[in-house]
Amino acid sequence: MTKPSPSIPRRKSKQPQKRPPTSSQPSQSSRRQETSDRETPPKRTRCRPGQRALAEIRKFQNSTNLLIRKASFARMAREVCMNITHGKAYCWQSSALMALQEAAEAFLVRLFEDSYLCSLHAKRITLLVQDIQLARKIRGIDESLEPVQLYHSGC
């Protein structure tokens, strides 16, 4: 049997040398002076909890702009149309998409209003899924969200 060879001593890596400061690089003390000379921007005033949300609600209530982006709504409407018609593509007029978006947003806003009333009736501030489900039941909206079958494949 052979004896294991003595371990070879490992070389220590050299410590990086510090460069002397050049005229283009300011020294540590001059950096500190520069930062103290700069003006710090004033701190933002903090809003109380819920204040920014209320301001956002007022902003959206006063505006008549659409809340959902037009392009993403158009993509979603075309995708739903493709699912319902089993892959047959239809052309959409921009005015038809706008009318559909107006109706959809009005429906959603009214649904959220009714849902929030349900949560207030339950003495809660937070809107829960069960509030939306209750508002849909009271309105008589069908609970299923599956696509409507327009064409029957059988006789």
mmCIF file of C-alpha atoms in Angstrom:
data_model
loop_
_atom_site.group_PDB
_atom_site.id
_atom_site.type_symbol
_atom_site.label_atom_id
_atom_site.label_comp_id
_atom_site.label_asym_id
_atom_site.label_seq_id
_atom_site.Cartn_x
_atom_site.Cartn_y
_atom_site.Cartn_z
ATOM 1 C CA MET A 1 0.000 0.000 0.000
ATOM 2 C CA THR A 2 1.151 3.449 -0.823
ATOM 3 C CA LYS A 3 1.007 6.275 1.589
ATOM 4 C CA PRO A 4 -0.920 9.358 0.581
ATOM 5 C CA SER A 5 1.317 12.128 -0.614
ATOM 6 C CA PRO A 6 1.653 15.124 1.639
ATOM 7 C CA SER A 7 -0.806 17.819 0.766
ATOM 8 C CA ILE A 8 0.491 20.516 -1.482
ATOM 9 C CA PRO A 9 0.284 23.893 0.213
ATOM 10 C CA ARG A 10 -2.251 26.153 -1.444
ATOM 11 C CA ARG A 11 -1.286 29.533 -2.646
ATOM 12 C CA LYS A 12 -2.930 32.447 -0.973
ATOM 13 C CA SER A 13 -4.592 34.829 -3.330
ATOM 14 C CA LYS A 14 -3.111 38.262 -3.452
ATOM 15 C CA GLN A 15 -5.029 41.040 -1.797
ATOM 16 C CA PRO A 16 -6.246 43.655 -4.288
ATOM 17 C CA GLN A 17 -4.227 46.803 -4.108
ATOM 18 C CA LYS A 18 -5.961 50.089 -3.549
ATOM 19 C CA ARG A 19 -5.502 52.647 -6.240
ATOM 20 C CA PRO A 20 -4.478 56.121 -5.254
ATOM 21 C CA PRO A 21 -7.220 58.682 -5.899
ATOM 22 C CA THR A 22 -6.834 60.473 -9.184
ATOM 23 C CA SER A 23 -8.063 63.899 -10.125
ATOM 24 C CA SER A 24 -11.090 62.408 -11.928
ATOM 25 C CA GLN A 25 -12.136 60.385 -8.848
ATOM 26 C CA PRO A 26 -12.976 62.463 -5.815
ATOM 27 C CA SER A 27 -11.760 61.203 -2.466
ATOM 28 C CA GLN A 28 -14.055 59.926 0.286
ATOM 29 C CA SER A 29 -14.038 63.210 2.183
ATOM 30 C CA SER A 30 -14.893 65.254 -0.920
ATOM 31 C CA ARG A 31 -17.712 62.819 -1.739
ATOM 32 C CA ARG A 32 -19.206 63.404 1.680
ATOM 33 C CA GLN A 33 -19.020 67.142 1.148
ATOM 34 C CA GLU A 34 -20.749 66.855 -2.222
ATOM 35 C CA THR A 35 -23.611 64.840 -0.805
ATOM 36 C CA SER A 36 -24.112 67.262 2.045
ATOM 37 C CA ASP A 37 -24.069 70.219 -0.384
ATOM 38 C CA ARG A 38 -26.813 68.699 -2.535
ATOM 39 C CA GLU A 39 -30.343 69.612 -1.678
ATOM 40 C CA THR A 40 -32.415 66.681 -0.527
ATOM 41 C CA PRO A 41 -35.901 66.566 -2.005
ATOM 42 C CA PRO A 42 -38.630 67.393 0.491
ATOM 43 C CA LYS A 43 -40.279 64.386 2.091
ATOM 44 C CA ARG A 44 -43.689 63.477 0.742
ATOM 45 C CA THR A 45 -46.514 64.027 3.108
ATOM 46 C CA ARG A 46 -48.103 60.768 4.157
ATOM 47 C CA CYS A 47 -51.793 60.284 3.597
ATOM 48 C CA ARG A 48 -54.015 58.717 6.188
ATOM 49 C CA PRO A 49 -55.186 55.169 5.439
ATOM 50 C CA GLY A 50 -58.005 55.196 2.914
ATOM 51 C CA GLN A 51 -57.595 58.843 1.959
ATOM 52 C CA ARG A 52 -55.870 58.087 -1.334
ATOM 53 C CA ALA A 53 -58.486 55.448 -2.148
ATOM 54 C CA LEU A 54 -61.281 57.954 -1.568
ATOM 55 C CA ALA A 55 -59.538 60.491 -3.802
ATOM 56 C CA GLU A 56 -59.247 57.844 -6.507
ATOM 57 C CA ILE A 57 -62.945 56.989 -6.169
ATOM 58 C CA ARG A 58 -63.900 60.658 -6.548
ATOM 59 C CA LYS A 59 -61.629 60.955 -9.594
ATOM 60 C CA PHE A 60 -63.275 57.990 -11.337
ATOM 61 C CA GLN A 61 -66.779 59.127 -10.384
ATOM 62 C CA ASN A 62 -66.202 62.562 -11.911
ATOM 63 C CA SER A 63 -64.703 61.227 -15.149
ATOM 64 C CA THR A 64 -66.637 59.780 -18.059
ATOM 65 C CA ASN A 65 -63.668 57.879 -19.469
ATOM 66 C CA LEU A 66 -63.770 54.123 -19.859
ATOM 67 C CA LEU A 67 -62.125 52.198 -17.033
ATOM 68 C CA ILE A 68 -60.921 49.195 -19.054
ATOM 69 C CA ARG A 69 -58.335 49.699 -21.787
ATOM 70 C CA LYS A 70 -59.843 49.585 -25.274
ATOM 71 C CA ALA A 71 -57.315 47.223 -26.859
ATOM 72 C CA SER A 72 -57.460 44.642 -24.074
ATOM 73 C CA PHE A 73 -61.266 44.735 -24.049
ATOM 74 C CA ALA A 74 -61.336 44.273 -27.839
ATOM 75 C CA ARG A 75 -59.008 41.261 -27.573
ATOM 76 C CA MET A 76 -61.160 39.733 -24.857
ATOM 77 C CA ALA A 77 -64.389 40.329 -26.826
ATOM 78 C CA ARG A 78 -62.903 38.731 -29.952
ATOM 79 C CA GLU A 79 -61.668 35.761 -27.905
ATOM 80 C CA VAL A 80 -65.116 35.225 -26.376
ATOM 81 C CA CYS A 81 -66.662 35.460 -29.847
ATOM 82 C CA MET A 82 -64.225 32.834 -31.144
ATOM 83 C CA ASN A 83 -65.126 30.503 -28.256
ATOM 84 C CA ILE A 84 -68.857 30.900 -28.799
ATOM 85 C CA THR A 85 -68.745 30.467 -32.589
ATOM 86 C CA HIS A 86 -66.335 27.508 -32.385
ATOM 87 C CA GLY A 87 -63.417 29.182 -34.177
ATOM 88 C CA LYS A 88 -65.216 31.235 -36.792
ATOM 89 C CA ALA A 89 -63.743 34.740 -36.835
ATOM 90 C CA TYR A 90 -66.022 37.760 -37.170
ATOM 91 C CA CYS A 91 -65.111 41.314 -38.038
ATOM 92 C CA TRP A 92 -66.015 43.915 -35.412
ATOM 93 C CA GLN A 93 -66.812 47.550 -36.017
ATOM 94 C CA SER A 94 -65.083 49.880 -33.592
ATOM 95 C CA SER A 95 -68.425 51.449 -32.673
ATOM 96 C CA ALA A 96 -69.811 47.997 -31.820
ATOM 97 C CA LEU A 97 -66.846 47.285 -29.548
ATOM 98 C CA MET A 98 -67.276 50.691 -27.885
ATOM 99 C CA ALA A 99 -70.982 50.069 -27.277
ATOM 100 C CA LEU A 100 -70.236 46.624 -25.867
ATOM 101 C CA GLN A 101 -67.555 48.054 -23.589
ATOM 102 C CA GLU A 102 -69.857 50.834 -22.356
ATOM 103 C CA ALA A 103 -72.555 48.283 -21.524
ATOM 104 C CA ALA A 104 -70.098 45.905 -19.851
ATOM 105 C CA GLU A 105 -68.584 48.636 -17.693
ATOM 106 C CA ALA A 106 -72.013 49.956 -16.711
ATOM 107 C CA PHE A 107 -73.039 46.410 -15.754
ATOM 108 C CA LEU A 108 -69.902 45.879 -13.658
ATOM 109 C CA VAL A 109 -70.140 49.245 -11.899
ATOM 110 C CA ARG A 110 -73.759 48.604 -10.978
ATOM 111 C CA LEU A 111 -72.930 45.073 -9.823
ATOM 112 C CA PHE A 112 -70.158 46.395 -7.575
ATOM 113 C CA GLU A 113 -72.487 49.058 -6.170
ATOM 114 C CA ASP A 114 -75.081 46.417 -5.274
ATOM 115 C CA SER A 115 -72.387 44.113 -3.892
ATOM 116 C CA TYR A 116 -71.021 46.866 -1.687
ATOM 117 C CA LEU A 117 -74.520 47.521 -0.369
ATOM 118 C CA CYS A 118 -74.712 43.825 0.539
ATOM 119 C CA SER A 119 -71.423 44.081 2.442
ATOM 120 C CA LEU A 120 -72.664 47.181 4.284
ATOM 121 C CA HIS A 121 -75.849 45.336 5.189
ATOM 122 C CA ALA A 122 -73.688 42.595 6.736
ATOM 123 C CA LYS A 123 -71.970 45.384 8.756
ATOM 124 C CA ARG A 124 -68.699 44.962 6.895
ATOM 125 C CA ILE A 125 -66.624 47.412 4.925
ATOM 126 C CA THR A 126 -64.689 44.811 2.957
ATOM 127 C CA LEU A 127 -66.271 43.522 -0.242
ATOM 128 C CA LEU A 128 -66.227 39.729 -0.377
ATOM 129 C CA VAL A 129 -67.003 37.236 -3.136
ATOM 130 C CA GLN A 130 -70.170 36.182 -1.328
ATOM 131 C CA ASP A 131 -71.453 39.777 -1.610
ATOM 132 C CA ILE A 132 -71.062 39.677 -5.381
ATOM 133 C CA GLN A 133 -72.767 36.275 -5.506
ATOM 134 C CA LEU A 134 -75.664 37.567 -3.392
ATOM 135 C CA ALA A 135 -76.069 40.658 -5.598
ATOM 136 C CA ARG A 136 -76.159 38.437 -8.697
ATOM 137 C CA LYS A 137 -78.772 36.164 -7.093
ATOM 138 C CA ILE A 138 -80.959 39.099 -6.091
ATOM 139 C CA ARG A 139 -80.740 40.524 -9.603
ATOM 140 C CA GLY A 140 -81.643 37.151 -11.116
ATOM 141 C CA ILE A 141 -78.429 36.752 -13.086
ATOM 142 C CA ASP A 142 -77.643 33.142 -13.959
ATOM 143 C CA GLU A 143 -74.850 31.842 -11.772
ATOM 144 C CA SER A 144 -72.993 29.967 -14.506
ATOM 145 C CA LEU A 145 -70.340 31.818 -16.455
ATOM 146 C CA GLU A 146 -69.966 29.184 -19.162
ATOM 147 C CA PRO A 147 -70.295 30.340 -22.797
ATOM 148 C CA VAL A 148 -73.798 30.200 -24.166
ATOM 149 C CA GLN A 149 -74.483 27.434 -26.651
ATOM 150 C CA LEU A 150 -75.962 29.209 -29.671
ATOM 151 C CA TYR A 151 -75.974 26.338 -32.115
ATOM 152 C CA HIS A 152 -77.026 22.814 -31.257
ATOM 153 C CA SER A 153 -74.982 20.136 -32.936
ATOM 154 C CA GLY A 154 -77.865 17.623 -32.903
ATOM 155 C CA CYS A 155 -81.245 17.702 -34.663
#
